Structure formats: structure tokens, C-alpha cells
Coordinates of C-alpha atoms and ligand atoms in Angstrom, one line a residue:
M1 CA 141.9 172.6 -56.5
S2 CA 142.7 174.2 -59.7
E3 CA 144.8 173.0 -62.6
S4 CA 148.2 174.6 -63.3
S5 CA 151.0 174.4 -65.8
L6 CA 153.5 173.1 -63.2
T7 CA 155.6 170.1 -64.0
R8 CA 155.8 167.1 -61.7
E9 CA 159.2 168.3 -60.4
Q10 CA 157.8 171.7 -59.7
K11 CA 154.9 170.3 -57.8
I12 CA 157.1 168.1 -55.7
E13 CA 159.3 171.2 -55.0
L14 CA 156.2 173.1 -53.9
Y15 CA 155.2 170.2 -51.6
Y16 CA 158.7 170.2 -50.1
W17 CA 158.6 173.9 -49.2
M18 CA 155.1 173.6 -47.7
C19 CA 156.2 170.6 -45.7
L20 CA 159.3 172.4 -44.5
T21 CA 157.2 175.4 -43.5
R22 CA 154.7 173.4 -41.6
I23 CA 157.2 171.3 -39.7
F24 CA 159.3 174.4 -38.9
D25 CA 156.2 176.1 -37.6
D26 CA 155.0 173.1 -35.6
M27 CA 158.4 172.7 -33.9
M28 CA 158.7 176.4 -33.3
V29 CA 155.3 176.4 -31.6
A30 CA 156.2 173.3 -29.5
Y31 CA 159.5 175.0 -28.5
W32 CA 157.7 178.2 -27.3
K33 CA 155.1 176.2 -25.4
Q34 CA 157.9 174.6 -23.5
G35 CA 158.9 178.1 -22.4
K36 CA 162.2 177.9 -24.3
G37 CA 161.5 180.7 -26.8
L38 CA 162.4 184.3 -26.5
G39 CA 159.5 186.8 -26.6
G40 CA 156.5 186.2 -28.7
T41 CA 156.2 184.4 -32.0
F42 CA 153.6 184.1 -34.7
S43 CA 152.4 180.8 -36.2
Q44 CA 151.7 180.7 -39.9
R45 CA 149.8 177.4 -39.7
G46 CA 147.2 177.4 -42.5
H47 CA 149.1 180.0 -44.6
E48 CA 151.6 177.6 -46.2
A49 CA 149.9 177.6 -49.6
I50 CA 149.9 181.4 -49.7
S51 CA 153.5 182.1 -48.8
V52 CA 154.9 179.3 -50.8
G53 CA 152.6 179.4 -53.9
S54 CA 153.1 183.2 -54.3
A55 CA 156.8 183.3 -53.7
Y56 CA 157.3 180.5 -56.2
A57 CA 156.0 182.8 -58.9
L58 CA 158.8 185.3 -58.4
E59 CA 162.2 185.4 -60.1
P60 CA 165.3 185.7 -58.0
D61 CA 165.8 189.4 -59.1
D62 CA 162.3 190.4 -57.9
V63 CA 161.9 191.9 -54.5
V64 CA 159.6 190.7 -51.8
A65 CA 158.4 192.1 -48.5
P66 CA 156.8 189.3 -46.4
M67 CA 154.8 189.8 -43.2
H68 CA 154.6 187.9 -40.0
R69 CA 152.8 184.8 -41.4
D70 CA 155.0 184.3 -44.4
L71 CA 157.6 181.8 -43.2
G72 CA 157.3 179.8 -46.4
C73 CA 158.3 182.9 -48.4
Y74 CA 161.5 183.4 -46.4
L75 CA 162.5 179.7 -46.7
L76 CA 161.7 179.5 -50.4
R77 CA 163.7 182.6 -51.2
G78 CA 166.8 181.0 -49.6
I79 CA 166.9 182.1 -46.0
T80 CA 167.9 178.8 -44.3
P81 CA 166.0 177.2 -41.4
R82 CA 169.2 177.6 -39.3
R83 CA 169.4 181.4 -39.8
I84 CA 165.6 181.8 -39.1
F85 CA 165.6 179.8 -35.9
A86 CA 168.8 181.6 -34.7
N87 CA 167.0 184.8 -35.4
L88 CA 164.0 183.8 -33.4
L89 CA 166.3 183.0 -30.5
G90 CA 168.1 186.4 -30.9
K91 CA 171.4 184.7 -31.7
A92 CA 174.4 186.3 -33.5
T93 CA 174.0 183.8 -36.4
G94 CA 170.4 184.9 -37.0
V95 CA 169.3 187.0 -40.0
S96 CA 169.3 190.2 -38.0
R97 CA 172.5 189.1 -36.1
G98 CA 170.6 189.1 -32.8
R99 CA 169.1 192.6 -33.2
D100 CA 165.5 191.3 -33.3
A101 CA 164.3 188.0 -31.9
N102 CA 161.3 187.7 -34.2
L103 CA 160.2 187.3 -37.8
H104 CA 160.4 191.1 -37.9
G105 CA 164.1 191.2 -38.2
M106 CA 164.3 189.0 -41.3
G107 CA 165.3 191.3 -44.1
D108 CA 168.2 190.2 -46.3
L109 CA 168.8 192.2 -49.5
N110 CA 171.1 189.4 -50.7
H111 CA 167.9 187.5 -51.2
N112 CA 165.9 190.5 -52.3
I113 CA 163.9 190.4 -49.1
I114 CA 162.8 193.6 -47.3
G115 CA 162.6 193.2 -43.6
Y116 CA 159.2 193.1 -42.1
I117 CA 158.0 196.4 -40.8
S118 CA 155.9 195.9 -37.6
H119 CA 153.6 198.9 -38.2
L120 CA 150.9 197.6 -40.4
P121 CA 150.8 198.0 -43.4
Q122 CA 154.0 200.0 -43.7
S123 CA 155.6 197.4 -45.9
L124 CA 153.1 198.3 -48.6
P125 CA 154.3 201.9 -49.4
V126 CA 157.9 200.7 -49.2
T127 CA 157.2 197.9 -51.7
V128 CA 155.3 200.3 -54.0
G129 CA 158.4 202.6 -53.8
V130 CA 160.7 199.8 -54.8
A131 CA 158.3 198.9 -57.7
M132 CA 158.3 202.5 -58.9
S133 CA 162.1 202.6 -58.8
F134 CA 162.1 199.5 -61.1
R135 CA 159.8 201.4 -63.5
Y136 CA 161.9 204.6 -63.5
R137 CA 165.0 202.6 -64.2
N138 CA 163.3 200.5 -66.8
E139 CA 164.3 197.3 -65.0
P140 CA 162.0 194.3 -65.8
R141 CA 161.6 193.5 -62.1
V142 CA 158.5 193.1 -59.9
A143 CA 158.0 193.8 -56.2
M144 CA 155.5 191.9 -54.1
T145 CA 154.2 192.3 -50.6
Y146 CA 151.6 190.8 -48.2
V147 CA 149.0 192.3 -45.9
G148 CA 146.4 190.8 -43.6
D149 CA 142.6 191.5 -43.8
G150 CA 143.0 193.9 -40.9
S151 CA 145.8 195.7 -42.5
S152 CA 143.7 196.1 -45.7
S153 CA 141.3 198.4 -43.7
A154 CA 144.1 200.8 -42.9
G155 CA 144.3 204.1 -44.7
L156 CA 147.7 203.5 -46.0
F157 CA 146.5 200.5 -47.9
H158 CA 144.2 202.7 -50.0
E159 CA 146.8 205.5 -50.5
S160 CA 149.5 203.0 -51.6
L161 CA 147.3 201.1 -54.0
N162 CA 145.9 204.3 -55.5
L163 CA 149.4 205.7 -56.1
A164 CA 150.7 202.4 -57.4
S165 CA 147.8 202.2 -59.9
V166 CA 148.3 205.8 -61.2
H167 CA 152.0 205.2 -61.7
K168 CA 151.6 201.6 -63.0
A169 CA 154.0 200.3 -60.4
P170 CA 155.0 196.7 -61.1
V171 CA 153.7 195.5 -57.8
V172 CA 151.7 192.5 -56.6
V173 CA 149.8 192.8 -53.3
I174 CA 148.6 189.6 -51.6
V175 CA 145.9 190.0 -49.0
E176 CA 146.0 187.1 -46.6
N177 CA 142.3 187.0 -45.5
N178 CA 142.5 184.8 -42.5
Q179 CA 139.2 185.9 -41.1
Y180 CA 140.6 187.5 -37.9
A181 CA 142.7 190.6 -37.2
Y182 CA 143.9 189.6 -33.7
S183 CA 140.5 189.0 -32.0
T184 CA 138.4 191.1 -34.5
P185 CA 136.4 189.0 -36.9
L186 CA 136.0 190.1 -40.5
H187 CA 132.4 191.3 -40.2
Q188 CA 133.3 193.7 -37.4
Q189 CA 135.8 195.5 -39.6
M190 CA 134.3 195.6 -43.1
N191 CA 131.0 195.4 -44.8
I192 CA 132.0 193.5 -47.9
Q193 CA 132.4 189.8 -48.6
D194 CA 135.5 190.0 -50.8
I195 CA 138.4 192.4 -50.1
A196 CA 139.4 191.9 -53.7
I197 CA 136.5 194.3 -54.8
R198 CA 138.4 197.2 -53.3
A199 CA 140.7 196.9 -56.3
A200 CA 138.0 198.4 -58.5
G201 CA 138.4 201.7 -56.5
Y202 CA 141.9 201.9 -57.9
G203 CA 141.2 200.6 -61.4
I204 CA 143.3 197.5 -61.0
P205 CA 142.4 193.8 -61.2
G206 CA 141.2 192.2 -58.0
V207 CA 141.3 188.4 -57.8
V208 CA 139.9 186.1 -55.2
V209 CA 141.8 182.8 -54.7
D210 CA 141.4 179.8 -52.5
G211 CA 144.3 180.5 -50.2
N212 CA 144.5 176.8 -49.1
D213 CA 145.3 175.7 -52.7
V214 CA 148.9 176.2 -53.5
E215 CA 148.5 175.7 -57.2
A216 CA 145.7 178.3 -57.4
V217 CA 147.8 180.8 -55.4
Y218 CA 150.7 180.1 -57.7
A219 CA 148.7 180.5 -60.9
A220 CA 147.0 183.8 -59.8
T221 CA 150.4 185.2 -58.6
K222 CA 152.2 184.2 -61.8
E223 CA 149.6 185.9 -63.9
A224 CA 149.8 189.1 -61.8
V225 CA 153.7 189.0 -61.9
D226 CA 153.7 188.6 -65.7
R227 CA 151.2 191.5 -66.0
A228 CA 153.4 193.7 -63.8
R229 CA 156.5 192.8 -65.7
R230 CA 154.7 193.7 -69.0
G231 CA 154.3 197.2 -67.6
E232 CA 150.5 196.9 -67.0
G233 CA 150.7 197.8 -63.3
P234 CA 149.5 196.3 -60.0
T235 CA 147.2 193.5 -59.1
L236 CA 145.4 192.8 -55.8
I237 CA 145.1 189.1 -54.9
E238 CA 142.9 188.1 -52.0
C239 CA 143.7 184.7 -50.7
K240 CA 141.0 183.3 -48.4
T241 CA 142.3 181.2 -45.5
M242 CA 142.0 180.8 -41.8
R243 CA 144.4 181.6 -38.9
M244 CA 144.5 178.2 -37.3
L245 CA 146.1 179.3 -34.0
G246 CA 146.1 182.4 -32.0
H247 CA 147.4 185.8 -33.1
A248 CA 150.7 185.0 -31.4
I249 CA 151.9 182.2 -29.1
H250 CA 150.4 183.8 -26.0
D251 CA 146.9 183.9 -27.5
G252 CA 144.7 180.8 -27.1
A253 CA 142.1 182.3 -29.5
E254 CA 139.1 181.3 -27.3
Y255 CA 137.1 183.8 -29.2
V256 CA 137.2 181.7 -32.4
P257 CA 134.3 179.2 -32.8
R258 CA 135.6 175.7 -32.8
E259 CA 133.4 174.7 -35.7
L260 CA 135.0 177.3 -37.8
L261 CA 138.4 175.9 -37.1
A262 CA 137.2 172.3 -37.8
E263 CA 135.7 173.5 -41.1
W264 CA 139.1 174.9 -42.2
E265 CA 141.2 172.1 -40.8
A266 CA 139.4 169.9 -43.4
K267 CA 141.0 172.2 -46.0
N268 CA 144.5 171.9 -44.5
P269 CA 146.7 173.1 -47.4
V270 CA 149.6 170.8 -46.8
L271 CA 147.5 167.7 -46.5
R272 CA 145.3 168.6 -49.4
F273 CA 148.2 169.1 -51.7
E274 CA 149.8 165.8 -50.5
Q275 CA 146.5 163.9 -51.2
R276 CA 146.3 165.5 -54.6
L277 CA 149.8 164.5 -55.6
L278 CA 149.1 161.0 -54.4
A279 CA 145.7 160.8 -56.3
E280 CA 147.4 162.1 -59.5
G281 CA 150.0 159.4 -59.1
L282 CA 152.8 162.0 -59.1
V283 CA 154.3 160.6 -55.9
D284 CA 153.9 157.5 -53.8
Q285 CA 153.7 157.3 -50.0
A286 CA 157.4 156.4 -49.7
E287 CA 158.4 159.7 -51.5
I288 CA 156.0 161.7 -49.2
D289 CA 157.5 160.1 -46.1
E290 CA 161.0 160.7 -47.4
I291 CA 160.3 164.4 -47.9
R292 CA 158.7 164.8 -44.5
Q293 CA 161.6 163.0 -42.9
R294 CA 164.1 165.3 -44.7
C295 CA 162.2 168.4 -43.5
Q296 CA 162.2 167.1 -39.9
V297 CA 165.9 166.5 -40.0
E298 CA 166.5 170.0 -41.4
V299 CA 164.4 171.7 -38.7
A300 CA 165.9 169.6 -35.9
D301 CA 169.3 170.6 -37.2
A302 CA 168.3 174.3 -37.3
I303 CA 167.1 174.2 -33.7
E304 CA 170.3 172.6 -32.5
F305 CA 172.4 175.1 -34.5
A306 CA 170.4 178.0 -33.0
E307 CA 170.7 176.7 -29.5
Q308 CA 174.4 176.4 -29.8
S309 CA 175.0 179.7 -31.4
P310 CA 176.3 182.6 -29.3
Y311 CA 174.4 185.8 -28.5
P312 CA 175.8 188.9 -30.2
D313 CA 178.8 190.6 -28.7
P314 CA 177.6 193.8 -27.0
E315 CA 180.6 195.5 -28.6
T316 CA 179.0 195.1 -32.0
L317 CA 175.8 196.9 -30.9
E318 CA 176.2 199.8 -33.3
E319 CA 177.0 197.7 -36.3
G320 CA 174.4 197.7 -39.0
V321 CA 172.6 200.7 -37.5
Y322 CA 173.3 202.9 -40.4
A323 CA 173.1 202.0 -44.1
P324 CA 176.5 201.8 -45.7
Ligands
LIG401 C1 149.7 200.2 -37.0 C2 149.7 199.0 -36.1 N1 148.7 198.8 -35.2 C3 148.6 197.7 -34.4 C4 149.6 196.7 -34.6 C5 149.5 195.5 -33.7 N2 149.1 194.3 -34.5 C6 150.1 193.5 -35.0 S1 149.4 192.3 -36.0 C7 147.8 192.9 -35.7 C8 146.6 192.2 -36.3 C9 146.8 192.2 -37.8 O1 145.7 191.6 -38.4 P1 145.8 191.2 -39.9 O2 146.3 192.4 -40.7 O3 144.5 190.7 -40.3 O4 146.9 190.1 -40.0 P2 147.0 188.7 -39.3 O5 147.7 188.9 -38.0 O6 145.6 188.2 -39.1 O7 147.7 187.8 -40.2 C10 147.9 194.0 -34.9 C11 146.6 194.8 -34.4 C12 150.6 196.9 -35.5 N3 151.5 196.0 -35.8 N4 150.6 198.0 -36.3

């Protein structure tokens, strides 16, 4: 793992968010496997260091457009576990007020979060547009979004980054290279080792990061965010990781070699960071246990809250359809 300039308190904070993200995800998956969930849902297991480390580098005024494996980003930006679980169950207390029982309906501009757009990678041009508006208005703000390895092969990815570069849009693009786009392995969709080299085609920096190292993700994102804020334009950050479960809850991912999963499980981002904090003497086991316990209580409370919440009143169906 890399060194970073983070203080002890900041590192513990990062650990807390990663822990909360993992426990939320584990409990969500267990809930769906019991057949209690509504529709499909996407696990972000293995992506904790990416969503938490990158979001931690943003200021509250910055805007972020997460995707379907960025639970940690939503939580860190202030959307409570209660509102997220209620959203997943399609309840009126959820982020989308029961309009979308998914991570898709999770936009909340009060937290400067753009709702996830299902059509990949449509969040990218929207985020570039937001970044360009900051530039035109001379606001020192940055916009950030995430795409998968599969999404990075779509035409829109190239068009958006090219435009962003030409106009020096203050945007940071995180590619979550988790080796698979649904069942398609990396080598069947591109002929390059590092997606980051695509940045050269747009004349912007392309960085490869260990996506299972939260401090490395934070450090790379912080540098890119600072660069964007100085008016020097976009950065492409490729975070290498592995999708540890299927594409969504219904997918057993039998097409993924077990050895590959075992290899990545040894790099479990939450456990690795925990072991590092312990090895550096920044925390003791009792503190780790306390944080874990706190996260478990928070998630259990969120599930209970979501279960007890009402479904939306059909009379309110048209509310929120049009922008005010
Ligand atoms: C334009 C478009 N085509 C197909 C889909 C269906 N779809 C949803 S996620 C996904 C795979 C995406 O792979 P990747 O970008 O690597 O992200 P990952 O799910 O691996 O995190 C597909 C094909 C979609 N959402 N949008």
C-alpha cells in the first residue's frame, strides 16, 4: 500500500466508511438471497477502496455522479443508510421517494450527487457538462464520475473525454476496472493492458492505481482534483480491482475462474486497510471491533427503518416528474 498525507483521524474515518459500505453490502446481499428484496441489486464488494477513497478527496461543493458499484460514495457524501435501504425497497422514505427501487434512483442535489443514469456511460457527458458549467461561471468546483471497464469501451467515453480535454473541464473520471463487464472478460473487449493509456489520445494524464488500496486511490484522486481545480483540466484514473460477486444478485458468475477470485480475495480492501492500521499501531483490535459493531447497528437500523416505511402514495405519482 502507498503512503499518504492522511492523519490518524482521517485514516480511521476512511476505515469507518469502508466498513459501513462492506457491512451494508453484505446485509443487502443476504436480504436479497432470502428473497425479501425488490427487483435486482448490485453488490459493490471489492470496490470499497475506490468509492470511499475517491469520494474522500472531494469538497462538499464538488459534484459527483456515482455508478452502480459506488455505495461508499453515496454514504460518504451524506446519504444515510436508512434512505438508501428504503430506496432499495421502493419505499416513500427512500432517496427517490419510491420512484426507483435500485441504486439508480439515488440522486440528491442537496448532497451534490447526480442520480445514476442506467444507460452506460451516460453519466459521463452529463458530468463533463457540469464541469464545463463550473468553468464558464469561474467557480472553483470539480465534477467527478465513475465508469466501468466495459463502459470505457463505449463511443461516448471517447467523445466525452475528448471534449472535456479540449475545454479543460474540471472533471475527474474514475475507471473501475473490475475485469468483467457482465460476463465479458477484459481481453474479449480490449487489446490493451491499461485502460489509463487511452488518456494519451485526449492529451490528459492517465494514472493506474491499485483499486484495493484506499490510500492510493485517495492520493491519486486528490492530485487529480487539485489539478482540475487549478484549471488544468481532466484526469483519467484507472483503479484496478475485481468484481467479487456476480453482475447483479441473480448472477452466480460461474464464468469467473475460482482461482482469480481467490487471488483477489487475498487483496480484500477492507481487511488490508484494517491490517495496515493495526500494523502501524494507529488502532487496536478493540477500536476495530467497536467501529464494526457501530456499522452493524447502523445497517440493522436502516433495514428496520426501510421495512417499516410506507410505499409511496399513488396520488403523488406525478410529483418530481418535472424539474421545478
Ligand atoms: C448502453 C447500455 N447497454 C447495456 C447496459 C446493461 N448493462 C448494465 S451494467 C452492464 C455491464 C457494465 O460493465 P462495466 O462497465 O465493466 O461495469 P461493472 O458492472 O463491471 O461494474 C451492462 C451491459 C446498460 N446499462 N447500458
